[in-house]
Short mmCIF file of C-alpha atoms in Angstrom, two decimals:
data_model
loop_
_atom_site.label_atom_id
_atom_site.label_comp_id
_atom_site.label_asym_id
_atom_site.label_seq_id
_atom_site.Cartn_x
_atom_site.Cartn_y
_atom_site.Cartn_z
CA MET Z 1 13.26 15.42 9.30
CA GLU Z 2 13.42 16.76 5.74
CA ASN Z 3 9.96 16.57 4.29
CA GLN Z 4 10.22 15.96 0.55
CA PHE Z 5 7.65 13.17 0.62
CA ILE Z 6 5.23 12.34 -2.16
CA THR Z 7 1.62 11.37 -1.18
CA PHE Z 8 2.46 11.33 2.59
CA ALA Z 9 0.93 7.86 2.92
CA ASP Z 10 1.77 4.17 2.52
CA TYR Z 11 2.48 3.72 -1.20
CA PRO Z 12 5.59 1.48 -1.32
CA ASP Z 13 7.61 -0.01 -4.20
CA PRO Z 14 6.81 2.72 -6.74
CA ASP Z 15 7.34 2.32 -10.46
CA VAL Z 16 6.80 5.40 -12.64
CA ILE Z 17 6.49 5.94 -16.37
CA ARG Z 18 5.74 8.90 -18.61
CA VAL Z 19 3.35 8.71 -21.55
CA GLU Z 20 3.67 11.96 -23.53
CA ASP Z 21 2.89 14.70 -20.96
CA THR Z 22 1.45 12.45 -18.23
CA TYR Z 23 3.19 10.45 -15.49
CA TYR Z 24 1.73 7.23 -14.09
CA MET Z 25 2.81 5.45 -10.92
CA VAL Z 26 1.94 2.02 -9.55
CA THR Z 27 2.62 0.91 -5.95
CA THR Z 28 2.09 -2.18 -3.81
CA THR Z 29 -1.44 -2.81 -2.46
CA MET Z 30 -0.94 -6.35 -1.09
CA TYR Z 31 -4.17 -7.74 0.43
CA PHE Z 32 -6.37 -4.65 0.03
CA MET Z 33 -9.14 -4.71 -2.59
CA PRO Z 34 -9.65 -3.30 -5.15
CA GLY Z 35 -5.95 -3.58 -5.84
CA CYS Z 36 -2.95 -2.49 -7.88
CA GLU Z 37 -3.74 1.21 -7.74
CA ILE Z 38 -2.34 3.45 -10.48
CA PHE Z 39 -1.91 7.19 -10.03
CA ARG Z 40 -1.66 10.12 -12.43
CA SER Z 41 0.51 13.25 -12.25
CA TYR Z 42 1.72 16.11 -14.40
CA ASP Z 43 4.64 17.18 -12.20
CA LEU Z 44 5.83 14.02 -10.34
CA VAL Z 45 5.09 15.72 -7.00
CA ASN Z 46 1.29 15.85 -6.88
CA TRP Z 47 -0.64 12.66 -7.62
CA GLU Z 48 -4.24 11.57 -7.96
CA HIS Z 49 -6.03 8.27 -8.42
CA ALA Z 50 -6.27 7.01 -12.01
CA CYS Z 51 -7.57 3.44 -11.61
CA TYR Z 52 -7.44 0.10 -9.87
CA VAL Z 53 -6.22 -2.68 -12.14
CA TYR Z 54 -8.44 -5.34 -10.53
CA GLU Z 55 -11.41 -5.55 -8.16
CA THR Z 56 -10.12 -8.83 -6.70
CA LEU Z 57 -7.05 -10.79 -7.75
CA ASP Z 58 -8.36 -14.31 -7.16
CA ASP Z 59 -10.91 -15.95 -4.85
CA THR Z 60 -8.80 -18.28 -2.75
CA PRO Z 61 -10.06 -19.14 0.76
CA ALA Z 62 -7.22 -17.11 2.30
CA GLN Z 63 -7.97 -14.06 0.13
CA MET Z 64 -11.58 -14.30 1.30
CA LEU Z 65 -10.65 -14.60 5.02
CA ASP Z 66 -12.23 -18.05 5.19
CA GLY Z 67 -12.05 -19.30 8.77
CA GLU Z 68 -8.72 -18.14 10.21
CA GLN Z 69 -6.97 -18.06 6.83
CA ASN Z 70 -5.62 -14.76 5.50
CA ILE Z 71 -2.96 -13.28 3.23
CA TYR Z 72 -1.58 -10.63 5.60
CA GLY Z 73 1.95 -9.73 4.57
CA GLN Z 74 1.33 -11.30 1.15
CA GLY Z 75 -0.69 -10.56 -1.96
CA MET Z 76 0.37 -8.22 -4.77
CA TRP Z 77 3.94 -6.89 -4.44
CA ALA Z 78 6.18 -4.45 -6.33
CA ALA Z 79 4.61 -4.18 -9.78
CA SER Z 80 6.36 -3.22 -12.99
CA LEU Z 81 4.50 -0.58 -15.03
CA ARG Z 82 5.33 -0.16 -18.71
CA TYR Z 83 3.85 1.39 -21.86
CA HIS Z 84 4.76 -0.15 -25.21
CA LYS Z 85 3.16 0.22 -28.63
CA ASP Z 86 -0.06 1.82 -27.36
CA THR Z 87 -0.51 -0.72 -24.56
CA PHE Z 88 -0.08 -0.45 -20.79
CA TYR Z 89 1.50 -3.42 -19.01
CA VAL Z 90 1.43 -4.19 -15.28
CA CYS Z 91 3.39 -7.23 -14.06
CA PHE Z 92 3.74 -8.49 -10.48
CA VAL Z 93 3.75 -11.58 -8.30
CA ALA Z 94 1.42 -12.51 -5.45
CA ASN Z 95 3.25 -14.09 -2.57
CA ASP Z 96 0.28 -16.16 -1.43
CA THR Z 97 -0.52 -17.81 -4.78
CA HIS Z 98 3.13 -17.84 -6.00
CA LYS Z 99 1.96 -16.78 -9.46
CA THR Z 100 3.19 -14.06 -11.81
CA TYR Z 101 0.36 -11.87 -13.14
CA LEU Z 102 0.41 -9.72 -16.26
CA TYR Z 103 -2.37 -7.21 -16.92
CA THR Z 104 -2.70 -5.25 -20.16
CA ALA Z 105 -4.92 -2.39 -21.28
CA LYS Z 106 -5.14 0.10 -24.12
CA ASP Z 107 -6.31 2.84 -21.75
CA ILE Z 108 -5.03 3.47 -18.24
CA THR Z 109 -8.57 3.24 -16.88
CA GLY Z 110 -9.07 -0.19 -18.44
CA PRO Z 111 -10.55 -2.58 -19.09
CA TRP Z 112 -7.53 -4.62 -17.96
CA ARG Z 113 -6.95 -8.13 -19.34
CA LYS Z 114 -5.42 -10.69 -17.00
CA GLN Z 115 -2.94 -13.42 -17.92
CA TYR Z 116 -0.09 -15.31 -16.25
CA ILE Z 117 3.61 -15.67 -16.95
CA GLU Z 118 4.94 -19.15 -16.23
CA GLY Z 119 7.30 -18.95 -13.26
CA PHE Z 120 7.70 -16.74 -10.19
CA TYR Z 121 9.61 -13.47 -10.70
CA HIS Z 122 10.11 -11.66 -7.38
CA ASP Z 123 10.12 -7.83 -7.55
CA ASN Z 124 10.25 -7.96 -11.32
CA SER Z 125 10.80 -5.35 -14.00
CA ILE Z 126 9.84 -5.70 -17.66
CA LEU Z 127 12.02 -4.32 -20.47
CA PHE Z 128 10.83 -4.02 -24.05
CA ASP Z 129 14.15 -3.83 -25.85
CA ASP Z 130 14.60 -2.05 -29.17
CA ASP Z 131 15.42 -5.35 -30.91
CA ARG Z 132 11.82 -6.57 -30.27
CA LYS Z 133 12.97 -8.82 -27.47
CA VAL Z 134 11.30 -8.68 -24.04
CA TYR Z 135 13.17 -9.32 -20.80
CA ILE Z 136 12.19 -9.65 -17.18
CA MET Z 137 14.60 -8.78 -14.34
CA TYR Z 138 13.88 -10.27 -10.91
CA GLY Z 139 15.23 -11.98 -7.81
CA ASN Z 140 16.40 -11.61 -4.23
CA LYS Z 141 20.13 -11.61 -3.50
CA ASP Z 142 20.74 -13.33 -6.85
CA VAL Z 143 19.23 -11.15 -9.58
CA TYR Z 144 18.45 -12.60 -13.02
CA ILE Z 145 17.42 -11.36 -16.42
CA THR Z 146 15.34 -13.80 -18.47
CA GLU Z 147 14.04 -13.41 -22.00
CA LEU Z 148 10.29 -13.97 -22.41
CA ASN Z 149 8.48 -15.42 -25.41
CA SER Z 150 6.61 -13.16 -27.82
CA ASP Z 151 3.20 -13.51 -26.15
CA LEU Z 152 4.67 -12.97 -22.66
CA THR Z 153 3.37 -16.21 -21.21
CA ALA Z 154 6.64 -18.00 -20.35
CA PRO Z 155 10.43 -17.85 -20.69
CA LYS Z 156 11.54 -18.08 -24.29
CA GLU Z 157 12.85 -21.54 -25.07
CA GLY Z 158 16.60 -21.20 -25.60
CA GLY Z 159 16.40 -17.47 -24.86
CA PHE Z 160 18.68 -15.32 -22.75
CA HIS Z 161 18.84 -16.27 -19.05
CA GLN Z 162 21.62 -15.04 -16.81
CA CYS Z 163 22.38 -14.01 -13.23
CA ILE Z 164 23.65 -10.42 -13.51
CA LEU Z 165 24.09 -9.57 -9.81
CA SER Z 166 24.80 -11.61 -6.70
CA ASP Z 167 24.97 -10.20 -3.17
CA ALA Z 168 27.72 -12.47 -1.91
CA GLU Z 169 27.98 -10.93 1.55
CA LYS Z 170 25.88 -12.07 4.48
CA VAL Z 171 23.46 -9.16 4.54
CA PRO Z 172 20.13 -8.45 6.28
CA LEU Z 173 18.51 -7.92 2.84
CA GLY Z 174 20.02 -9.02 -0.45
CA TYR Z 175 19.57 -7.32 -3.81
CA GLU Z 176 15.88 -6.95 -4.74
CA GLY Z 177 13.43 -4.34 -6.02
CA SER Z 178 14.52 -4.69 -9.65
CA HIS Z 179 14.08 -1.88 -12.17
CA LEU Z 180 15.56 -2.40 -15.64
CA TYR Z 181 15.94 0.20 -18.41
CA LYS Z 182 17.74 0.81 -21.66
CA ILE Z 183 18.87 4.45 -21.66
CA ASN Z 184 21.14 6.00 -24.28
CA GLY Z 185 22.11 2.54 -25.54
CA LYS Z 186 23.12 1.24 -22.10
CA TYR Z 187 21.32 -1.23 -19.84
CA VAL Z 188 20.62 0.27 -16.42
CA ALA Z 189 19.70 -2.07 -13.54
CA MET Z 190 18.52 -0.65 -10.22
CA VAL Z 191 18.21 -2.69 -7.00
CA CYS Z 192 18.04 -2.04 -3.26
CA HIS Z 193 19.66 -3.94 -0.40
CA MET Z 194 20.96 -3.59 3.17
CA PRO Z 195 24.76 -3.77 3.44
CA VAL Z 196 26.14 -4.53 6.90
CA VAL Z 197 28.49 -1.54 6.63
CA ASN Z 198 25.47 0.78 6.63
CA GLU Z 199 24.14 -0.54 9.95
CA ALA Z 200 21.42 -2.46 8.11
CA ARG Z 201 20.05 0.70 6.50
CA LYS Z 202 18.42 0.14 3.13
CA VAL Z 203 20.33 1.70 0.23
CA GLN Z 204 19.80 2.07 -3.50
CA SER Z 205 22.32 0.64 -5.93
CA CYS Z 206 22.64 1.00 -9.68
CA PHE Z 207 24.59 -1.04 -12.23
CA VAL Z 208 25.21 -0.30 -15.92
CA SER Z 209 26.34 -2.41 -18.86
CA ASP Z 210 26.75 -1.96 -22.61
CA SER Z 211 25.26 -5.42 -23.17
CA LEU Z 212 23.17 -7.91 -21.23
CA SER Z 213 25.85 -10.53 -21.78
CA GLU Z 214 28.63 -8.32 -20.35
CA PRO Z 215 29.23 -7.67 -16.64
CA PHE Z 216 27.25 -4.88 -14.97
CA SER Z 217 29.35 -2.35 -13.03
CA GLY Z 218 28.25 0.11 -10.37
CA GLY Z 219 27.34 0.25 -6.71
CA ILE Z 220 25.52 2.30 -4.10
CA VAL Z 221 24.00 5.50 -5.47
CA ILE Z 222 21.84 6.56 -2.50
CA SER Z 223 22.70 6.06 1.17
CA ASP Z 224 20.54 8.56 3.03
CA ASN Z 225 18.21 8.20 6.03
CA ARG Z 226 17.27 11.90 5.98
CA GLY Z 227 17.68 11.94 9.74
CA PHE Z 228 14.78 9.58 10.45
CA ARG Z 229 15.37 6.41 12.52
CA ASN Z 230 18.15 5.22 10.19
CA TYR Z 231 15.49 4.25 7.60
CA GLY Z 232 17.02 4.53 4.14
CA VAL Z 233 15.60 5.85 0.87
CA ALA Z 234 15.56 3.09 -1.74
CA GLN Z 235 13.70 0.78 -4.14
CA GLY Z 236 12.34 2.67 -7.07
CA GLY Z 237 12.75 3.52 -10.71
CA LEU Z 238 13.71 6.21 -13.20
CA VAL Z 239 11.62 8.52 -15.36
CA ASP Z 240 12.36 11.42 -17.66
CA THR Z 241 10.47 14.63 -18.36
CA PRO Z 242 9.48 15.91 -21.83
CA GLU Z 243 12.41 18.35 -21.52
CA GLY Z 244 14.90 15.54 -20.91
CA GLN Z 245 15.42 15.92 -17.17
CA TRP Z 246 15.59 12.74 -15.07
CA TYR Z 247 14.18 11.78 -11.68
CA SER Z 248 13.96 8.72 -9.50
CA MET Z 249 10.89 7.80 -7.46
CA LEU Z 250 11.85 5.71 -4.43
CA PHE Z 251 10.40 5.25 -0.94
CA GLN Z 252 11.36 5.55 2.71
CA ASP Z 253 10.07 3.62 5.72
CA VAL Z 254 8.53 5.99 8.28
CA GLY Z 255 7.45 3.62 11.04
CA ALA Z 256 3.80 2.74 11.55
CA ALA Z 257 2.67 5.12 8.80
CA GLY Z 258 4.24 2.72 6.31
CA ARG Z 259 6.47 3.41 3.35
CA ILE Z 260 6.19 6.73 1.53
CA PRO Z 261 7.44 7.71 -1.96
CA VAL Z 262 10.37 10.13 -2.21
CA LEU Z 263 11.39 12.05 -5.34
CA CYS Z 264 15.07 12.53 -6.19
CA PRO Z 265 16.62 14.35 -9.19
CA VAL Z 266 19.09 12.41 -11.33
CA GLN Z 267 21.91 13.58 -13.58
CA TRP Z 268 23.91 11.49 -16.04
CA LYS Z 269 27.69 11.64 -16.02
CA ASN Z 270 29.70 9.45 -18.42
CA GLY Z 271 26.66 7.21 -18.92
CA PHE Z 272 26.08 6.62 -15.20
CA PRO Z 273 23.29 8.17 -13.08
CA VAL Z 274 24.16 10.45 -10.15
CA PHE Z 275 21.32 10.63 -7.64
CA GLY Z 276 20.56 13.86 -5.78
CA ASP Z 277 23.52 15.39 -3.98
CA TYR Z 278 25.86 12.48 -4.70
CA GLY Z 279 23.77 10.00 -2.75
CA PHE Z 280 21.75 12.37 -0.57
CA VAL Z 281 18.17 13.37 -1.34
CA PRO Z 282 17.59 17.14 -1.55
CA SER Z 283 15.08 18.52 0.94
CA GLN Z 284 13.14 20.20 -1.86
CA VAL Z 285 12.62 18.95 -5.40
CA VAL Z 286 10.83 20.89 -8.12
CA CYS Z 287 9.65 19.44 -11.41
CA GLU Z 288 7.98 21.58 -14.05
CA SER Z 289 4.31 20.74 -14.55
CA THR Z 290 2.98 19.85 -17.99
CA HIS Z 291 -0.49 21.01 -16.82
CA PRO Z 292 0.19 23.81 -14.29
CA ASP Z 293 -3.51 24.64 -13.83
CA HIS Z 294 -4.58 21.09 -13.02
CA ALA Z 295 -6.37 20.65 -9.67
CA TYR Z 296 -5.54 17.28 -8.09
CA ALA Z 297 -8.19 15.23 -6.31
CA PRO Z 298 -7.05 14.13 -2.82
CA LEU Z 299 -6.00 10.53 -2.25
CA TYR Z 300 -8.20 10.30 0.86
CA ASN Z 301 -11.95 10.87 1.18
CA SER Z 302 -14.58 11.87 3.65
CA ASP Z 303 -17.82 10.02 2.97
CA ASP Z 304 -21.45 10.58 3.96
CA PHE Z 305 -22.32 7.36 2.09
CA VAL Z 306 -24.72 9.10 -0.27
CA TYR Z 307 -24.64 7.00 -3.43
CA PRO Z 308 -27.10 6.32 -6.28
CA PRO Z 309 -29.88 3.92 -5.24
CA LEU Z 310 -28.40 0.79 -6.81
CA GLY Z 311 -27.60 -2.67 -5.50
CA SER Z 312 -24.36 -2.87 -3.53
CA LYS Z 313 -22.72 -5.04 -6.17
CA GLU Z 314 -23.09 -2.21 -8.69
CA ILE Z 315 -21.84 0.57 -6.44
CA CYS Z 316 -18.26 1.78 -6.65
CA LEU Z 317 -17.26 3.36 -3.36
CA LYS Z 318 -15.08 6.45 -3.36
CA GLN Z 319 -11.55 5.67 -4.54
CA GLY Z 320 -9.93 6.24 -1.13
CA TRP Z 321 -11.66 3.16 0.28
CA GLN Z 322 -10.25 -0.37 0.06
CA TRP Z 323 -11.56 -3.56 1.61
CA ASN Z 324 -9.28 -5.60 3.84
CA HIS Z 325 -9.06 -8.78 1.69
CA ASN Z 326 -11.81 -9.74 -0.77
CA PRO Z 327 -15.23 -8.33 0.15
CA ASN Z 328 -18.40 -10.39 0.44
CA HIS Z 329 -20.89 -8.22 -1.44
CA ASP Z 330 -23.84 -10.02 0.14
CA LEU Z 331 -22.80 -8.73 3.56
CA TRP Z 332 -22.64 -4.96 2.97
CA SER Z 333 -25.00 -2.34 1.66
CA ILE Z 334 -25.56 1.40 1.47
CA THR Z 335 -29.27 1.09 0.64
CA GLU Z 336 -30.64 -0.47 3.84
CA LYS Z 337 -30.43 2.84 5.69
CA PRO Z 338 -30.14 6.29 4.03
CA ASN Z 339 -26.68 7.85 4.20
CA ALA Z 340 -25.10 4.88 5.97
CA LEU Z 341 -22.92 1.88 5.26
CA ARG Z 342 -24.27 -1.35 6.72
CA ILE Z 343 -21.83 -4.20 7.35
CA CYS Z 344 -23.19 -7.59 8.41
CA THR Z 345 -21.24 -10.42 10.01
CA GLY Z 346 -21.06 -13.76 8.22
CA LYS Z 347 -18.89 -15.90 10.50
CA LEU Z 348 -17.43 -16.10 13.98
CA CYS Z 349 -14.08 -14.37 14.53
CA THR Z 350 -11.38 -14.47 17.13
CA ASN Z 351 -10.59 -10.78 16.56
CA MET Z 352 -11.16 -7.95 14.09
CA THR Z 353 -8.31 -8.91 11.75
CA GLN Z 354 -10.44 -11.87 10.60
CA ALA Z 355 -13.59 -9.78 10.04
CA ILE Z 356 -15.01 -9.85 6.51
CA ASN Z 357 -15.75 -6.48 4.88
CA THR Z 358 -13.53 -4.27 6.99
CA LEU Z 359 -13.36 -1.01 5.04
CA THR Z 360 -10.13 1.00 5.18
CA GLN Z 361 -8.30 4.17 4.23
CA ARG Z 362 -4.61 4.93 4.60
CA MET Z 363 -3.47 7.17 7.44
CA LEU Z 364 -1.43 10.25 6.49
CA PHE Z 365 2.02 11.11 7.82
CA PRO Z 366 2.82 12.91 10.11
CA GLN Z 367 -0.65 13.43 11.65
CA CYS Z 368 -4.24 12.78 10.67
CA THR Z 369 -7.67 12.51 12.28
CA ALA Z 370 -10.93 10.88 11.28
CA THR Z 371 -14.38 10.67 12.86
CA VAL Z 372 -17.32 8.38 12.22
CA HIS Z 373 -20.74 7.68 13.72
CA VAL Z 374 -21.45 4.04 14.58
CA ASP Z 375 -24.96 2.65 15.07
CA GLY Z 376 -24.82 -0.74 16.81
CA SER Z 377 -28.57 -1.28 17.10
CA GLY Z 378 -28.34 -4.38 14.91
CA LEU Z 379 -25.61 -6.12 16.90
CA LYS Z 380 -26.05 -9.54 18.48
CA ASN Z 381 -24.62 -10.63 21.80
CA GLY Z 382 -20.87 -11.12 21.46
CA ASP Z 383 -20.56 -8.59 18.59
CA PHE Z 384 -18.06 -5.74 18.34
CA ALA Z 385 -18.51 -2.83 15.92
CA GLY Z 386 -16.40 0.27 15.66
CA PHE Z 387 -13.50 2.33 14.45
CA ALA Z 388 -9.99 0.91 14.35
CA ALA Z 389 -6.35 1.70 13.72
CA LEU Z 390 -5.73 -1.38 11.57
CA GLN Z 391 -2.43 -3.25 11.66
CA GLY Z 392 -1.30 -6.48 13.31
CA CYS Z 393 -1.02 -4.59 16.61
CA TYR Z 394 -4.43 -2.99 16.11
CA GLY Z 395 -6.47 -0.76 18.38
CA MET Z 396 -10.27 -0.70 18.01
CA LEU Z 397 -12.79 1.55 19.74
CA ALA Z 398 -15.93 -0.57 19.62
CA ILE Z 399 -19.54 -0.83 20.68
CA GLU Z 400 -19.74 -4.24 22.34
CA LYS Z 401 -22.99 -6.09 23.03
CA GLN Z 402 -23.11 -8.64 25.84
CA GLU Z 403 -26.22 -10.05 27.57
CA GLU Z 404 -28.43 -7.46 25.85
CA LYS Z 405 -26.32 -4.60 27.22
CA PHE Z 406 -24.07 -2.23 25.33
CA PHE Z 407 -20.52 -1.28 26.27
CA LEU Z 408 -17.92 1.07 24.88
CA THR Z 409 -14.74 -0.98 24.66
CA LEU Z 410 -11.16 -0.35 23.64
CA LEU Z 411 -9.91 -3.59 22.15
CA THR Z 412 -6.19 -3.90 21.35
CA ASN Z 413 -3.61 -6.41 20.22
CA PRO Z 414 -0.42 -5.22 21.96
CA PRO Z 415 2.95 -6.26 20.49
CA GLN Z 416 5.21 -8.86 22.01
CA ASP Z 417 8.21 -6.66 21.16
CA LYS Z 418 9.06 -3.52 19.22
CA SER Z 419 10.88 -5.19 16.35
CA ILE Z 420 9.51 -5.37 12.81
CA TRP Z 421 9.07 -9.14 13.00
CA GLY Z 422 5.67 -10.78 13.04
CA ASN Z 423 3.23 -10.35 15.91
CA LYS Z 424 2.60 -13.92 17.06
CA THR Z 425 -0.57 -13.02 18.96
CA LYS Z 426 -2.47 -11.81 15.90
CA ASN Z 427 -5.01 -14.68 15.92
CA GLN Z 428 -5.67 -14.47 19.65
CA PRO Z 429 -8.58 -12.49 21.16
CA GLY Z 430 -7.98 -8.79 21.58
CA VAL Z 431 -7.10 -7.35 24.96
CA VAL Z 432 -9.75 -5.12 26.54
CA THR Z 433 -7.91 -2.12 27.99
CA GLU Z 434 -10.95 0.07 28.75
CA ARG Z 435 -14.66 -0.71 29.04
CA ILE Z 436 -17.74 1.21 30.24
CA GLU Z 437 -21.46 0.47 29.99
CA ILE Z 438 -23.37 2.87 27.75
CA ASP Z 439 -27.07 3.64 27.50
CA THR Z 440 -27.21 3.82 23.70
CA PRO Z 441 -25.87 1.79 20.78
CA ASN Z 442 -25.16 5.03 18.89
CA VAL Z 443 -21.69 6.50 19.37
CA SER Z 444 -19.61 9.01 17.44
CA MET Z 445 -15.93 8.03 17.49
CA LYS Z 446 -12.63 9.69 16.65
CA ILE Z 447 -9.09 8.45 16.07
CA THR Z 448 -6.06 10.70 15.84
CA ALA Z 449 -2.76 9.31 14.58
CA ASP Z 450 0.58 10.90 15.38
CA PHE Z 451 3.65 9.52 13.63
CA GLY Z 452 6.61 11.00 15.48
CA GLU Z 453 10.38 11.06 15.24
CA THR Z 454 10.77 8.10 17.61
CA ARG Z 455 7.33 6.59 18.39
CA ASP Z 456 3.90 6.36 16.75
CA PHE Z 457 0.55 6.59 18.55
CA ALA Z 458 -3.19 6.37 17.97
CA ARG Z 459 -5.56 8.11 20.36
CA PHE Z 460 -9.22 7.20 20.70
CA TYR Z 461 -12.18 9.45 21.59
CA TYR Z 462 -15.95 9.23 21.87
CA HIS Z 463 -18.47 12.06 21.81
CA ASP Z 464 -20.58 12.48 24.97
CA ARG Z 465 -23.10 14.68 23.10
CA GLU Z 466 -21.12 17.79 24.09
CA HIS Z 467 -17.39 17.10 23.83
CA TRP Z 468 -14.84 14.67 22.49
CA VAL Z 469 -13.72 12.57 25.45
CA PRO Z 470 -10.43 10.58 25.41
CA PHE Z 471 -10.98 6.86 25.90
CA GLY Z 472 -8.18 4.72 27.24
CA GLN Z 473 -4.48 5.46 27.00
CA PRO Z 474 -2.68 6.40 23.75
CA PHE Z 475 -1.97 3.17 21.91
CA GLU Z 476 1.49 2.71 20.43
CA LEU Z 477 1.57 1.67 16.78
CA PHE Z 478 4.23 -0.43 15.03
CA PHE Z 479 5.22 -1.36 11.49
CA LYS Z 480 5.66 -5.13 11.48
CA LEU Z 481 6.14 -7.75 8.81
CA ASP Z 482 3.04 -9.73 9.84
CA HIS Z 483 0.89 -7.21 7.92
CA PHE Z 484 3.71 -5.34 6.11
CA THR Z 485 1.59 -2.23 5.53
CA GLY Z 486 1.12 1.15 7.14
CA CYS Z 487 -1.60 1.72 9.69
CA ARG Z 488 -5.08 2.46 8.37
CA PHE Z 489 -8.40 3.83 9.54
CA ALA Z 490 -10.87 0.94 9.48
CA LEU Z 491 -14.62 0.43 9.88
CA SER Z 492 -15.25 -3.08 11.15
CA VAL Z 493 -17.81 -5.45 12.68
CA PHE Z 494 -17.23 -8.98 13.93
CA SER Z 495 -19.10 -11.66 15.87
CA THR Z 496 -17.72 -13.93 18.58
CA GLN Z 497 -20.90 -15.86 19.48
CA GLN Z 498 -23.50 -15.72 16.69
CA ALA Z 499 -23.17 -14.48 13.12
CA GLY Z 500 -25.81 -12.33 11.49
CA GLY Z 501 -25.55 -9.07 13.41
CA TYR Z 502 -24.77 -5.77 11.74
CA ALA Z 503 -23.69 -2.20 12.36
CA GLU Z 504 -24.17 0.99 10.36
CA PHE Z 505 -21.51 3.64 9.78
CA SER Z 506 -22.23 7.23 8.76
CA SER Z 507 -20.64 10.69 8.59
CA PHE Z 508 -17.05 9.61 8.02
CA HIS Z 509 -14.92 12.75 8.04
CA TYR Z 510 -11.20 12.70 7.26
CA ASN Z 511 -8.92 15.52 8.39
CA PRO Z 512 -5.33 15.28 7.10
CA LYS Z 513 -4.02 17.15 10.17
CA GLU Z 514 -4.66 16.49 13.84
#
């Protein structure tokens, strides 16, 4: 497979802008908190964390994993990032609340001010036109452009509202992933979809018009799977360099690793963009850096959990970490034990996907490894604490406590099939595939992830004080729509009999290669 990936991890639905000599990119973060991560770059190829727009989006019962409620497969999707008159704008919908959120800030690092736009605008894109009007493009299959009022709180009464594209065919995925621009006096609308003629492979289309009120003309501009599982490159936007060169940042599905950004050069011919090699993404793309000596911080982190001695509510964990759903700050701490993260249980769970305060980091394509030490001394009977490959079909290497004894257990949620559709067993108890009694509640654990050309696997190990020992069989991973995200490393604790137990995690070490 050609390897011109950007970030090598699950950062889908990218939107990119340039502000003077700096590029900023926003991608989908869904149900992980803090959310709506924005990245910074000076060459469009290398990226580093700039900020999270919000710590939590709302505090609904589902966002807080109350009972068996959750927002897996939902949350914040496909944001539009814009910069206009010294202000940054981020606009997106949340598919669980069915609201449209607009955040604004004078500086990319915030503070960000939250407001709502009346209505629900799927996969939207904001356009600040040069006539002082503001438009929002959005939709699925039928794509609309609607004029907003001056304070961006609702559609403008009597303003422009028109369907500009309609995917009339019966297709697996209709037009969506809107990106709207005005370039050289022309309106440029980008969308992705899955035509039947392409064997249900996602493609990128582009349409151009001299006026919003005139028909848009165009069609498919990228139809390329780069030799990987017939997964197409699509859904992204356009950005120019200070020298006037143009690029498109899109993404490609890569199985259980998720959806990874891909950079493609763009040329303009007769007012219409030509992507890559006439619809094929080059294997190597070079963009001149505006800061060639800049050293980029990695997007992943090892962590010895050494933080200033403050209360947990005041501590900002390293940027690579995100909580699975909203955290409960009363149930975690890094001050109870030096150099360790303590996570306490606050409810009974059927399985680890309902555990509060599961802490995660993205896995890297095509291989990655991480290790962590788990101290289960504080567990109660019926508790599980350990290291997981988090997705709907999860695998978790756990210390289990039952009848005052400790066990090393491999807990999994195997798929019902290998399709992308939801895993119906996600709220059922995990399946124990391996289990041995151990004489200590302290175990060092390792997970290696291997995302291959045809199949994806996680492998689990424990340390026997001398060597890393494989535990259980390699567990096959899948990208499914029940969670709709790439697989992640996860630190998790949950109770099945009595809440109030805890585990402590230390010495988390991330290796980007197996």
